Structures are given as C-alpha cells and as structure tokens.
Tab-separated table of N, CA, C and O in Angstrom:
chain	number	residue	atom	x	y	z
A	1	UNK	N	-6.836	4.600	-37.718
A	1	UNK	CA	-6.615	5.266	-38.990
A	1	UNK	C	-6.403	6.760	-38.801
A	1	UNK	O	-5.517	7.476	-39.269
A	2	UNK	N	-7.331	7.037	-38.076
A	2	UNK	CA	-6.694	8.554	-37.597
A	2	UNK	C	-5.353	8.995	-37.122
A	2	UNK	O	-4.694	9.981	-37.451
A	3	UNK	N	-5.123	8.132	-36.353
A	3	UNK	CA	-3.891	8.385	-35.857
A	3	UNK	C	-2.863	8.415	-36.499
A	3	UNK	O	-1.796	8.878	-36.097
A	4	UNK	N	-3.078	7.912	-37.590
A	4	UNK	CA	-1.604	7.182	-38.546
A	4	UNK	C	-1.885	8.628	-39.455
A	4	UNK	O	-0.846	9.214	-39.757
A	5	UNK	N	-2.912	9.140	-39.830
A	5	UNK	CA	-2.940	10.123	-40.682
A	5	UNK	C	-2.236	11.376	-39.815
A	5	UNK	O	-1.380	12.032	-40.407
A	6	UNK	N	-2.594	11.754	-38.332
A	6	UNK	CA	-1.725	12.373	-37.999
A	6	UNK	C	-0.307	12.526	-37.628
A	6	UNK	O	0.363	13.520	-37.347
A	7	UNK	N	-0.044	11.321	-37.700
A	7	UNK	CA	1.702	11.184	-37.759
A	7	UNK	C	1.592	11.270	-38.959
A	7	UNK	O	2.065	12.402	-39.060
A	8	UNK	N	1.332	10.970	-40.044
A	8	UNK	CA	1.779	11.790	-41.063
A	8	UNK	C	1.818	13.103	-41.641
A	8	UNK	O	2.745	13.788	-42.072
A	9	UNK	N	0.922	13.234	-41.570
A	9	UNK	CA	0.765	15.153	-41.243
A	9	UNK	C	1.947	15.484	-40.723
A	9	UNK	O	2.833	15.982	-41.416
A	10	UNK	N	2.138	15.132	-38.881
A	10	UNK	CA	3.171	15.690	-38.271
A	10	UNK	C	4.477	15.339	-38.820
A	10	UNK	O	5.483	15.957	-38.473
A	11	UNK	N	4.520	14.221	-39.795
A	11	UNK	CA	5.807	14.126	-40.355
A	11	UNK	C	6.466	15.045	-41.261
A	11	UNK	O	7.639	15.380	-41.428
A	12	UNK	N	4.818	15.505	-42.060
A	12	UNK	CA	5.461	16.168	-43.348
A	12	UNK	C	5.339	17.430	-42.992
A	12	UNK	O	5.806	18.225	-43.807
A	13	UNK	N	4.638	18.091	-41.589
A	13	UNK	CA	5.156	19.391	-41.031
A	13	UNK	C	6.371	19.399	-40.356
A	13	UNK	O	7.007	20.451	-40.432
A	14	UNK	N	6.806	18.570	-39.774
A	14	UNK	CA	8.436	18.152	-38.974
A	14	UNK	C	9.774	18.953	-40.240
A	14	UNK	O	10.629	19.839	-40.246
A	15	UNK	N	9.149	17.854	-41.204
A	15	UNK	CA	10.370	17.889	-42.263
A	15	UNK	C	9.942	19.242	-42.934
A	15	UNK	O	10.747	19.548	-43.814
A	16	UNK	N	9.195	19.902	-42.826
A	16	UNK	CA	9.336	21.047	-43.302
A	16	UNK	C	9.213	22.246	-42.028
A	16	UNK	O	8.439	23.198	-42.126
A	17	UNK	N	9.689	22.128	-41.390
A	17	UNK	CA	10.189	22.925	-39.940
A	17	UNK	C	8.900	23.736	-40.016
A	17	UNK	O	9.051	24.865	-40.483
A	18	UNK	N	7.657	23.395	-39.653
A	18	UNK	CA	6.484	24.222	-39.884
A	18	UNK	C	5.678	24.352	-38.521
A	18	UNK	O	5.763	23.405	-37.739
A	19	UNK	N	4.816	25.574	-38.137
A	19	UNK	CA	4.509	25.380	-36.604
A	19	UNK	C	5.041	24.784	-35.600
A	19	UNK	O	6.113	25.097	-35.081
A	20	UNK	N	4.335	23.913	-35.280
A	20	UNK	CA	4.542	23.250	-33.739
A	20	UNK	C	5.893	22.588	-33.669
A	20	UNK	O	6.284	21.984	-32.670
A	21	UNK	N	6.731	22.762	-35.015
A	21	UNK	CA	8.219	21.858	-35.030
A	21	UNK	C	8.931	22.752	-35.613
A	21	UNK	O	9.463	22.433	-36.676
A	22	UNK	N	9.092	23.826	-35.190
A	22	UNK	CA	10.174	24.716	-35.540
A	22	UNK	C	11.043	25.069	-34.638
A	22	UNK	O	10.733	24.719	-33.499
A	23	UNK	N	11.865	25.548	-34.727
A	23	UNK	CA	13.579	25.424	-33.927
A	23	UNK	C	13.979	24.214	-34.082
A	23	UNK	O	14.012	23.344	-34.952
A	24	UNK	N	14.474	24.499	-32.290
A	24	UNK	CA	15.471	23.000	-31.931
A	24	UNK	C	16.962	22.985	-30.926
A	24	UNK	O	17.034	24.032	-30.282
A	25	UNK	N	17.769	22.332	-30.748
A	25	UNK	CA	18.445	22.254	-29.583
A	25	UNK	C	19.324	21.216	-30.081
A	25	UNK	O	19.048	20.196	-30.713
A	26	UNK	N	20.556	21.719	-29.633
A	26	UNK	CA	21.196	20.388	-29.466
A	26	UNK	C	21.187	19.015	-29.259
A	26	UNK	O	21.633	18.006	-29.805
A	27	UNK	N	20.458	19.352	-28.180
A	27	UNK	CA	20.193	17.629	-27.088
A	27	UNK	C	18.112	17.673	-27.603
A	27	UNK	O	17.098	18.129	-27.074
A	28	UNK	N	18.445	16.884	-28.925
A	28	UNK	CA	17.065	16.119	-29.349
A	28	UNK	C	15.903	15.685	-28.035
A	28	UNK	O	14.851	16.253	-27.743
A	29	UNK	N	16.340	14.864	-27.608
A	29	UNK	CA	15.315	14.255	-26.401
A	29	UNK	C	14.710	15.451	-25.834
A	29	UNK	O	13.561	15.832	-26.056
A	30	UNK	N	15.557	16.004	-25.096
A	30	UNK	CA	14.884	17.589	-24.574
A	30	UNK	C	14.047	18.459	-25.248
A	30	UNK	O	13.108	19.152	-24.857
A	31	UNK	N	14.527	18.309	-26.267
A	31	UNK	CA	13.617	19.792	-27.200
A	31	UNK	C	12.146	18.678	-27.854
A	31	UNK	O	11.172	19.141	-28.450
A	32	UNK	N	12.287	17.683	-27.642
A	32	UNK	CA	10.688	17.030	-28.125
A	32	UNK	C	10.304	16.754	-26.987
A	32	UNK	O	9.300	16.115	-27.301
A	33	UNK	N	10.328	16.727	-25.316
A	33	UNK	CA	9.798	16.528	-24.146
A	33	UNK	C	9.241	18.143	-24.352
A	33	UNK	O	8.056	18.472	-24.299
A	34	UNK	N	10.261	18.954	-24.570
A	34	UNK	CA	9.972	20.327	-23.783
A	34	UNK	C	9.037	21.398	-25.095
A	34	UNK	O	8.799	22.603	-25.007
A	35	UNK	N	8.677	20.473	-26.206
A	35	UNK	CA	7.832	20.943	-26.655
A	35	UNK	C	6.802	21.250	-26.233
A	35	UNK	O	6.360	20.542	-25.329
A	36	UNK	N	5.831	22.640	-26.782
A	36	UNK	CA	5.017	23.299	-26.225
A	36	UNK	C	3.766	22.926	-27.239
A	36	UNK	O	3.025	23.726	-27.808
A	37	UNK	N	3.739	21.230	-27.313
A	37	UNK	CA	2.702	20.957	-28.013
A	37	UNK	C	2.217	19.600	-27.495
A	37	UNK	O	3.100	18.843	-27.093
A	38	UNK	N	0.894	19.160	-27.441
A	38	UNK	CA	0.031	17.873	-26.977
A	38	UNK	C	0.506	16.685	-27.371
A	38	UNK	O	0.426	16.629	-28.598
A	39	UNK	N	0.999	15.627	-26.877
A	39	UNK	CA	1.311	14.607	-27.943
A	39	UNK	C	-0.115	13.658	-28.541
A	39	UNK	O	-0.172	12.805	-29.427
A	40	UNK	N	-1.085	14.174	-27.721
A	40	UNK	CA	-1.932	13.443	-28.207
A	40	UNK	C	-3.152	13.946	-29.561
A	40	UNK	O	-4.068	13.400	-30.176
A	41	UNK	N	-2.402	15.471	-29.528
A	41	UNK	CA	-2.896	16.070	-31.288
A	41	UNK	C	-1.628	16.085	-31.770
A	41	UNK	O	-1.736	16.255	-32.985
A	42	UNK	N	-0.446	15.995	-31.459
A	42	UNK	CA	0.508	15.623	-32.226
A	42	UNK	C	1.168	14.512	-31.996
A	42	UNK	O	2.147	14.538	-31.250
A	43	UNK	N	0.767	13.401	-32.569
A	43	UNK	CA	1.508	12.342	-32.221
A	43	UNK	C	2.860	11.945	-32.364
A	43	UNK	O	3.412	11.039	-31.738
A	44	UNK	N	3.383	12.714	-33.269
A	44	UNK	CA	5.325	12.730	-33.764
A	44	UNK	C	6.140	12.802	-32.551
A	44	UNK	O	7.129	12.109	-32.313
A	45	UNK	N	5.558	13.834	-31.701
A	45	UNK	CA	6.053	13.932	-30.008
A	45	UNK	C	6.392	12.686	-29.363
A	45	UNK	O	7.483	12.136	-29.216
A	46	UNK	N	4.867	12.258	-28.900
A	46	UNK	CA	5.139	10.920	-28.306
A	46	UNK	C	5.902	9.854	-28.844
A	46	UNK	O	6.322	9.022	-28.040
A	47	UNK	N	6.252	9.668	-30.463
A	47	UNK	CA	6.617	8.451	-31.068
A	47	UNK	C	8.340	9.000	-30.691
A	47	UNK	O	9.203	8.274	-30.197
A	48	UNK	N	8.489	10.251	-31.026
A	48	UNK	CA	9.896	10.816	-31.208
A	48	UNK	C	10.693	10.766	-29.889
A	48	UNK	O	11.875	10.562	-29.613
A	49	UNK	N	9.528	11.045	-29.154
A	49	UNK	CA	10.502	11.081	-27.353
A	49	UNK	C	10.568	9.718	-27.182
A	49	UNK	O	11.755	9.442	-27.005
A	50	UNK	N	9.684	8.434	-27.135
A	50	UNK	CA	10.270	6.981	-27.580
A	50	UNK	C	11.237	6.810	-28.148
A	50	UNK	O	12.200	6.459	-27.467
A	51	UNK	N	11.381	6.934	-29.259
A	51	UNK	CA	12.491	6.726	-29.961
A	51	UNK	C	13.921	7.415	-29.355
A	51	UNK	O	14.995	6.824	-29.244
A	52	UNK	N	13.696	8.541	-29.067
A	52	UNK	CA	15.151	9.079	-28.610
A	52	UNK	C	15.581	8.664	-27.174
A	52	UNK	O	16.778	8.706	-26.891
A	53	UNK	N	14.578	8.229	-26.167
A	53	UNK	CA	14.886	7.745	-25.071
A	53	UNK	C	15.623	6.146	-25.271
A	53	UNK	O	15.882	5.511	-24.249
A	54	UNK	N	15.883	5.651	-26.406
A	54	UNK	CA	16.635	4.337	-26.286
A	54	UNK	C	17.671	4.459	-26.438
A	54	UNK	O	18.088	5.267	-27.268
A	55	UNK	N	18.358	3.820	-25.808
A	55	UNK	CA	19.719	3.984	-24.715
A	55	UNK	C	20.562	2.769	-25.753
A	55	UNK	O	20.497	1.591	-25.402
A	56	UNK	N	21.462	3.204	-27.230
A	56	UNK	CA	22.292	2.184	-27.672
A	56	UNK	C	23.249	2.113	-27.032
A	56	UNK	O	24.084	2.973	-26.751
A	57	UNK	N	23.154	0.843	-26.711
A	57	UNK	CA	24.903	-0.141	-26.126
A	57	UNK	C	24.851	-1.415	-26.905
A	57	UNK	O	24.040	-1.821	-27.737
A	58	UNK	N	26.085	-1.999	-26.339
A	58	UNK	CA	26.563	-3.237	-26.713
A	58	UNK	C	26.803	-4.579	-26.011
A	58	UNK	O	27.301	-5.689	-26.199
A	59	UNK	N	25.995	-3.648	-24.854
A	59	UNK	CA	26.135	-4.828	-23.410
A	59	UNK	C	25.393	-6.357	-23.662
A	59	UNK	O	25.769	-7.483	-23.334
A	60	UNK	N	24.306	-5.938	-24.312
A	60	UNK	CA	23.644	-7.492	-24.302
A	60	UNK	C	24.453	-8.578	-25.271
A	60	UNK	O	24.484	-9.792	-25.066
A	61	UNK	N	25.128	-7.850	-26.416
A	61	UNK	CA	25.500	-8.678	-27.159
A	61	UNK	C	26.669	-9.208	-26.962
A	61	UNK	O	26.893	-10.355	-27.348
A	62	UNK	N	27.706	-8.385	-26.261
A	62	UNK	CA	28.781	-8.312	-25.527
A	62	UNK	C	28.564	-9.462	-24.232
A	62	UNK	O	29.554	-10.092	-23.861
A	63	UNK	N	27.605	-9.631	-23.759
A	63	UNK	CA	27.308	-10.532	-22.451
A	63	UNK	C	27.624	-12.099	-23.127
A	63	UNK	O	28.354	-13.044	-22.829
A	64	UNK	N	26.629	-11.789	-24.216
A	64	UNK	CA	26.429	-13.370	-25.204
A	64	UNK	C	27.681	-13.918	-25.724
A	64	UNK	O	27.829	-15.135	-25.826
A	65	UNK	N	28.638	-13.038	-26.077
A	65	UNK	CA	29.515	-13.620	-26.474
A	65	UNK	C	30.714	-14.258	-25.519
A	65	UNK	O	31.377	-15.285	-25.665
A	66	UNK	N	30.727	-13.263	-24.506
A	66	UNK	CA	31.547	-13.347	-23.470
A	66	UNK	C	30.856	-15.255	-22.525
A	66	UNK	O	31.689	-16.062	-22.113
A	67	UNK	N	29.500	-15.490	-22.423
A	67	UNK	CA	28.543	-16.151	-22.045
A	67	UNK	C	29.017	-17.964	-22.776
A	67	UNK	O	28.919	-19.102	-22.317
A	68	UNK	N	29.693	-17.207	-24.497
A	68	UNK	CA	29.766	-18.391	-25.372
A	68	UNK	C	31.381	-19.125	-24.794
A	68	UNK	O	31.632	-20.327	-24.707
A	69	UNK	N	32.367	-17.871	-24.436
A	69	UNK	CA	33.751	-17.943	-23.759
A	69	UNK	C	34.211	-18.337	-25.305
A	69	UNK	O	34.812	-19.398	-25.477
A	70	UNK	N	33.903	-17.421	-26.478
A	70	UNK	CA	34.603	-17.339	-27.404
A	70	UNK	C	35.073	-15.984	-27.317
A	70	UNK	O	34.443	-15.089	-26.754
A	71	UNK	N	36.298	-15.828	-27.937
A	71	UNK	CA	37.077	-14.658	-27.986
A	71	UNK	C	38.125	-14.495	-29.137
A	71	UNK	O	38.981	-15.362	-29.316
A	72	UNK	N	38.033	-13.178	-30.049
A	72	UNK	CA	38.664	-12.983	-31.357
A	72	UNK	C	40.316	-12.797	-30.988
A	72	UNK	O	40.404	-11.691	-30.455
A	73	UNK	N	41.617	-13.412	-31.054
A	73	UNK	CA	42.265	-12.984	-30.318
A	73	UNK	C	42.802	-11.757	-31.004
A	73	UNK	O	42.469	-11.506	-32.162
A	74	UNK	N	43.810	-10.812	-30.172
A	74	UNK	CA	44.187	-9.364	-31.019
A	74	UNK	C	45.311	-9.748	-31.999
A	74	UNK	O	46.128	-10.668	-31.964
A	75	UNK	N	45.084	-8.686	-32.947
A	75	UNK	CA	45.634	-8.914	-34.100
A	75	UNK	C	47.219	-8.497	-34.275
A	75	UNK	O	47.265	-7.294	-34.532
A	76	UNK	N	48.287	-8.973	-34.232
A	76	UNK	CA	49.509	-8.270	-34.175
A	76	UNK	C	50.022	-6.945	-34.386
A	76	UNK	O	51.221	-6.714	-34.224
C-alpha cells in the first residue's frame, strides 16, 4: 500500500514537472536511468525505465503468420 501511494505521488509530481522530475531529454530511457533520484523513494523511476526499455517489433507476430504459410497477396 505504500508503495502504490508513492507512485502516485510521483505521478502527480511527474505531470506537474515538480522536483525530482523536472527537465528532460530527448531520448526518454536515458533521462529516467540518469536521474539523480532513488528509485526506491521514487518509484515512477523504476516503473518508467521498465516501461521504456521495451523494445516494440513485429517479429513475433510476423513469425506466426509466416509459421501459418498464409500470405495477403499485394494489391494491384
């Protein structure tokens, strides 16, 4: 229960660019690693650098279909 209260906290200081979440950078992932704050009194850190470290592709689904040897043919 604690914990959840401080991700919220850190949410509603995030969204209001307040202390420990002010600035920022281009490249997201970096600027929440290279924050100069604890993730374990701020938990938004740790959840946020999770989140931005996932890598979207299309490979798995792309495998499955290719796997089924169905194929849409191209359209004229």
């Amino acid at each position: 229960m604690i914990m959840t209260r401080k991700l919220s906290d850190d949410l509603q200081a995030y969204n209001q660019s307040l202390a420990s979440f002010a600035g920022g950078q281009v490249d997201g992932l970096s600027w929440w690693k290279n924050l100069p704050t604890n993730s374990e009194i701020h938990p938004h850190k740790a959840y946020s650098v999770t989140i931005m470290s996932i890598v979207g592709h299309a490979g798995e689904v792309e495998r499955t279909f290719s796997d089924l040897g169905k194929t849409q043919p191209t359209q004229p």
